[in-house]
Amino acid sequence: MAQTPAAQKSQGHMPLIHGALELPSVLVDDYNNETRERGAFVGDKINKQSFQAKLHDWREVLRGYCEDPLGKNLAEPISKKKMDAIFDPKDVVSMGLAISAVEDFSRDFADVVTKFLSFKPWAKTERIVVGGGFRDSRAGELAIARTMMILRAAGTDVTLAPIAHHPDDAGLIGSVHLMPSWMLKGHNAILAVDIGGTNIRAGIVEFERQKNLIGDARVTASDIWRHADDQPSRSAAIARLVAMLEELLSKAGKLKLAPLIGIACPGIINPDGAIERGAHNLPGGNWESDHFNLPSAVAKAIPTIGGHETFVMMHNDAVVQGLSQLPLMRDVSRWGVMTIGTGLGNARFTNRKPSSE
């Protein structure tokens, strides 16, 4: 795991630290938890691929006695649009297929949640928000609801809820909550980036200040690049990202853009901005090299914003996506996020009293 808050404090109360565990409104108790069981990551069975596998198994059963509503090619991955279409109440066969896969996935999901809650940093978690690409589907929404029912039936007193913002926007919006309020004073927007194994997104996040809290944050302009289709080198990926940010800068108009860029990225993020591990799916590879620092590369390419020196702050992508939910988490003390996509991202938070900066 990343450094503890105490270890970070010992570094001289640095006002801004990449991968910080003490943020303006929360403590990050845990993130990118890599606990293993019988040699496999505990969360390995909760991802988009595992749901596809369960759907595949039930399609094989269905094919034994009737036509497969998802087509003849059993090996072809099912798109989100096609997946959502089988949740048709007028077609009992399609609905039966969908419900069967959701039920199996939900039981696995409940088992993973139960195991996470047994980890010391996750003890007494009151609510878990679920994000990631799978959440943005009918199957994902039903799986979240069904998983919570299974947990409650087993006596586990935790609430599961879909993340409020679209997952694409949540991965950008959360960056606002990485920043101390003093850095945002006099501004109403920042640039944000979400780097994943398939896409890179960049956007302008506009926000409103409520005393020392940030509220009503929203993405007002954005761009997305599916780098998986192009398979670029690392340097080409950074160049494309910088071009996306420069284009967004030209669209900022009358917004009071802070000289800040927030970056969400997979893996363990060291205080100096280096990626310790977990970035193996990023374009071109070698993002964990001792000779590469993503925040430094971005700041060098965009040295100023609005005439002021650019500061780049980076954190784990699940942490950032979870932070987008922060304004809706004031009624609990201890909460977490799980993002279901290519893998299972995760983070656990404890709310803290905002500083009076």
XYZ file of C-alpha atoms in Angstrom:
357
model
C 0.000 0.000 0.000
C 0.944 3.644 -0.302
C 2.452 5.516 2.638
C 0.423 6.122 5.788
C -0.763 9.651 6.667
C 1.760 9.698 9.547
C 4.606 8.886 7.177
C 3.504 11.615 4.829
C 3.286 14.159 7.663
C 6.886 13.400 8.555
C 7.935 14.858 5.219
C 7.429 18.394 6.475
C 3.688 18.906 6.088
C 4.011 19.199 2.325
C 0.902 21.106 1.150
C 0.472 18.903 -1.911
C 1.556 15.284 -2.336
C 0.844 12.961 -5.232
C -1.104 9.924 -4.061
C -1.786 11.721 -0.763
C -3.555 9.804 1.991
C -4.619 12.974 3.768
C -6.803 15.081 1.482
C -8.734 18.259 2.304
C -12.000 16.470 3.155
C -11.071 12.793 3.627
C -8.416 10.419 4.801
C -7.645 7.703 2.276
C -7.499 4.642 4.530
C -6.741 2.195 1.738
C -6.582 2.050 -2.045
C -5.558 -0.387 -4.760
C -5.823 -3.164 -2.185
C -3.968 -6.158 -3.603
C -4.746 -8.783 -0.971
C -4.532 -12.260 -2.457
C -6.327 -15.488 -1.698
C -4.995 -18.795 -3.019
C -2.630 -16.846 -5.261
C -5.280 -14.632 -6.871
C -6.320 -11.072 -6.114
C -9.503 -11.145 -4.012
C -11.290 -8.907 -6.509
C -10.295 -10.853 -9.643
C -13.745 -12.358 -10.142
C -15.458 -8.954 -10.222
C -14.852 -7.254 -13.554
C -16.504 -6.852 -16.941
C -14.819 -9.974 -18.295
C -16.138 -12.145 -15.460
C -19.689 -11.000 -16.173
C -19.194 -11.838 -19.848
C -17.958 -15.286 -18.798
C -21.097 -15.917 -16.732
C -23.262 -14.755 -19.605
C -21.331 -17.114 -21.896
C -21.975 -20.078 -19.582
C -25.720 -19.409 -19.441
C -25.865 -18.937 -23.223
C -24.424 -22.434 -23.596
C -27.196 -23.799 -21.368
C -29.832 -21.856 -23.295
C -28.575 -23.107 -26.656
C -29.403 -26.634 -25.560
C -33.106 -26.003 -25.957
C -33.786 -22.700 -27.757
C -32.334 -19.900 -29.886
C -29.680 -17.670 -28.338
C -31.015 -14.066 -28.285
C -27.435 -12.741 -28.431
C -26.648 -14.339 -31.777
C -24.804 -17.291 -33.235
C -21.218 -16.316 -32.422
C -20.661 -17.443 -28.852
C -17.056 -16.198 -28.831
C -17.870 -12.606 -29.750
C -17.834 -10.144 -26.801
C -21.243 -8.636 -26.125
C -21.434 -4.847 -26.431
C -23.094 -2.696 -23.774
C -25.899 -1.803 -26.196
C -26.584 -5.457 -27.001
C -26.333 -6.395 -23.336
C -28.854 -3.765 -22.276
C -31.242 -4.939 -25.004
C -31.689 -8.387 -23.459
C -33.293 -6.834 -20.375
C -36.594 -6.854 -22.238
C -39.619 -7.607 -20.046
C -41.560 -8.720 -23.140
C -38.992 -11.422 -23.964
C -38.917 -13.891 -21.092
C -36.062 -15.925 -22.603
C -33.782 -12.899 -22.930
C -34.755 -11.668 -19.483
C -34.144 -15.109 -17.980
C -30.677 -15.179 -19.533
C -29.842 -11.716 -18.228
C -31.133 -12.386 -14.718
C -29.203 -15.663 -14.472
C -25.896 -13.951 -15.276
C -26.660 -11.047 -12.931
C -27.519 -13.409 -10.096
C -24.266 -15.362 -10.395
C -22.225 -12.173 -10.665
C -24.018 -10.602 -7.689
C -23.235 -13.555 -5.442
C -19.557 -13.281 -6.344
C -19.711 -9.521 -5.810
C -21.277 -9.984 -2.369
C -18.506 -12.443 -1.485
C -15.825 -9.916 -2.546
C -17.473 -7.104 -0.563
C -17.646 -9.344 2.508
C -13.939 -10.137 2.221
C -13.026 -6.464 1.797
C -15.047 -5.579 4.887
C -12.942 -8.082 6.842
C -9.768 -6.113 6.031
C -8.733 -3.787 8.856
C -8.751 -0.566 6.747
C -12.286 -1.399 5.553
C -13.758 -2.154 8.996
C -17.013 -0.337 9.831
C -17.555 0.828 6.255
C -21.065 2.233 6.070
C -21.486 2.723 2.335
C -19.769 1.625 -0.861
C -20.344 3.473 -4.116
C -19.888 1.452 -7.273
C -18.409 3.031 -10.391
C -16.469 1.954 -13.460
C -17.735 1.069 -16.903
C -19.885 -1.859 -15.721
C -21.937 0.480 -13.533
C -23.039 2.284 -16.711
C -25.187 -0.627 -17.877
C -28.520 -2.191 -16.980
C -26.682 -5.330 -15.870
C -24.439 -3.260 -13.613
C -27.309 -1.373 -12.000
C -29.226 -4.584 -11.285
C -26.098 -6.318 -9.978
C -25.496 -3.487 -7.494
C -29.081 -3.700 -6.204
C -29.055 -7.508 -6.039
C -25.651 -7.613 -4.309
C -26.902 -5.297 -1.588
C -29.918 -7.552 -1.010
C -27.645 -10.591 -0.673
C -25.409 -8.749 1.801
C -28.328 -7.552 3.907
C -29.869 -11.043 3.926
C -26.550 -12.306 5.318
C -26.643 -9.678 8.077
C -24.008 -7.369 6.543
C -25.028 -3.812 7.359
C -23.552 -1.901 4.425
C -25.219 0.137 1.696
C -24.245 -0.200 -1.974
C -25.102 2.598 -4.389
C -24.265 3.389 -8.018
C -21.922 6.353 -8.364
C -24.009 9.452 -9.093
C -22.079 10.878 -12.039
C -21.507 9.017 -15.274
C -18.273 7.046 -14.676
C -16.534 8.947 -17.486
C -17.312 12.247 -15.768
C -16.650 10.929 -12.253
C -13.050 10.124 -13.192
C -12.536 13.801 -14.010
C -14.744 15.494 -11.391
C -13.008 13.806 -8.456
C -9.774 15.688 -9.212
C -11.315 18.878 -7.812
C -11.410 17.248 -4.376
C -7.673 16.526 -4.478
C -6.943 20.246 -4.235
C -6.799 22.339 -1.034
C -9.355 25.151 -1.071
C -6.632 27.821 -1.033
C -5.417 26.620 -4.430
C -8.898 27.004 -5.886
C -9.572 30.456 -4.431
C -10.545 32.925 -7.134
C -11.128 30.177 -9.706
C -14.105 28.122 -10.824
C -12.605 25.404 -13.051
C -9.618 23.087 -13.489
C -8.294 20.735 -16.149
C -8.568 17.028 -15.337
C -7.327 13.807 -16.926
C -8.351 10.169 -16.508
C -5.888 7.646 -17.954
C -7.042 4.069 -18.356
C -6.022 0.888 -20.102
C -8.363 1.565 -23.047
C -9.043 5.315 -23.109
C -7.569 8.635 -22.093
C -10.085 11.319 -21.171
C -9.426 14.986 -20.530
C -11.894 17.670 -19.566
C -12.672 21.006 -17.991
C -14.305 20.568 -14.594
C -16.304 23.591 -13.469
C -17.238 23.891 -9.805
C -18.832 26.098 -7.179
C -17.280 26.867 -3.810
C -19.322 26.516 -0.629
C -17.133 27.987 2.122
C -14.265 25.471 2.239
C -16.160 22.770 0.378
C -16.471 22.173 -3.351
C -19.972 21.560 -4.596
C -21.840 21.165 -7.890
C -18.783 20.116 -9.912
C -19.491 19.173 -13.520
C -17.652 18.487 -16.765
C -18.325 21.333 -19.185
C -16.019 20.249 -22.025
C -14.165 17.002 -22.653
C -12.318 14.866 -25.152
C -11.698 11.135 -25.273
C -9.118 9.108 -27.136
C -9.406 5.338 -27.420
C -5.678 4.655 -27.448
C -6.238 0.888 -27.463
C -7.147 1.179 -31.147
C -3.910 2.995 -32.016
C -1.460 1.166 -29.730
C 0.853 4.199 -29.394
C 4.228 4.397 -27.682
C 4.332 6.028 -24.262
C 5.814 9.232 -25.689
C 3.142 9.367 -28.415
C 0.440 8.898 -25.779
C 1.808 11.804 -23.717
C 1.999 13.989 -26.828
C -1.636 13.211 -27.657
C -2.680 13.941 -24.055
C -0.898 17.301 -24.133
C -2.642 18.159 -27.414
C -5.998 17.329 -25.824
C -5.242 19.614 -22.875
C -4.102 22.447 -25.116
C -7.327 22.174 -27.110
C -9.340 22.347 -23.877
C -7.384 25.409 -22.784
C -8.486 27.127 -25.973
C -12.108 26.331 -25.090
C -11.987 27.655 -21.524
C -13.352 31.036 -22.591
C -14.358 33.211 -19.656
C -13.925 30.464 -17.067
C -11.526 31.297 -14.248
C -9.277 28.318 -14.849
C -6.936 27.472 -11.966
C -3.313 26.643 -12.927
C -3.932 23.039 -11.905
C -4.199 19.729 -13.718
C -5.578 16.733 -11.841
C -4.664 13.276 -13.136
C -6.335 9.961 -12.310
C -4.165 6.954 -13.124
C -4.172 3.230 -12.232
C -1.832 1.863 -9.600
C 0.062 2.943 -6.509
C 1.149 6.577 -6.799
C 4.288 7.651 -4.932
C 4.535 11.110 -3.279
C 6.894 12.310 -6.039
C 4.400 11.356 -8.749
C 6.149 8.172 -9.870
C 3.935 5.132 -10.434
C 5.181 2.365 -8.160
C 3.150 -0.445 -9.728
C -0.188 -1.198 -11.354
C 0.252 0.733 -14.628
C 1.022 -2.278 -16.834
C -2.057 -1.733 -19.040
C -1.224 1.865 -19.963
C -0.292 2.661 -23.600
C 3.217 1.863 -24.707
C 4.297 0.351 -21.388
C 7.144 1.362 -19.069
C 5.088 3.938 -17.135
C 6.628 2.607 -13.921
C 10.182 3.400 -15.018
C 12.490 5.193 -12.575
C 13.278 7.567 -15.429
C 9.673 8.625 -16.114
C 7.404 10.919 -14.126
C 4.003 11.648 -15.635
C 3.163 14.811 -13.624
C 6.572 16.297 -14.492
C 6.120 15.451 -18.174
C 2.715 17.154 -18.302
C 3.895 20.216 -16.349
C 6.907 20.556 -18.657
C 4.683 20.443 -21.737
C 2.170 22.932 -20.282
C 4.350 25.115 -18.008
C 1.772 27.854 -17.400
C -2.000 28.286 -17.306
C -3.380 31.808 -17.275
C 0.088 33.243 -16.744
C 0.711 31.167 -13.603
C 2.983 28.157 -13.136
C 1.145 24.902 -13.713
C 0.841 22.418 -10.866
C -0.081 18.809 -11.610
C -1.505 16.523 -8.941
C -1.991 12.796 -9.556
C -3.785 10.050 -7.641
C -5.115 6.551 -8.163
C -8.097 6.405 -10.535
C -10.442 4.639 -8.090
C -9.629 7.254 -5.435
C -10.433 10.059 -7.870
C -13.645 8.449 -9.092
C -14.735 7.927 -5.486
C -14.021 11.550 -4.597
C -16.573 12.674 -7.179
C -19.197 11.306 -4.755
C -17.891 13.306 -1.794
C -20.709 15.913 -1.612
C -23.211 13.044 -1.229
C -21.265 11.342 1.566
C -21.679 13.892 4.357
C -24.210 11.671 6.142
C -21.682 8.869 6.770
C -18.209 8.782 8.293
C -16.589 5.754 6.692
C -17.191 4.841 3.070
C -15.570 3.253 0.062
C -15.626 2.947 -3.687
C -15.322 -0.051 -5.979
C -14.900 0.507 -9.709
C -15.806 -2.412 -11.948
C -14.068 -2.278 -15.303
C -11.143 -4.232 -16.723
C -10.305 -4.943 -13.086
C -11.699 -4.022 -9.667
C -10.481 -0.627 -8.481
C -11.032 0.145 -4.827
C -10.521 2.793 -2.164
C -11.708 3.389 1.402
C -12.228 6.854 2.955
C -12.922 8.438 6.321
C -14.505 11.878 6.240
C -12.629 14.607 8.063
C -13.515 18.135 9.010
C -12.489 20.410 6.124
C -9.569 22.701 6.890
C -10.148 26.427 7.285
C -7.729 27.426 4.527
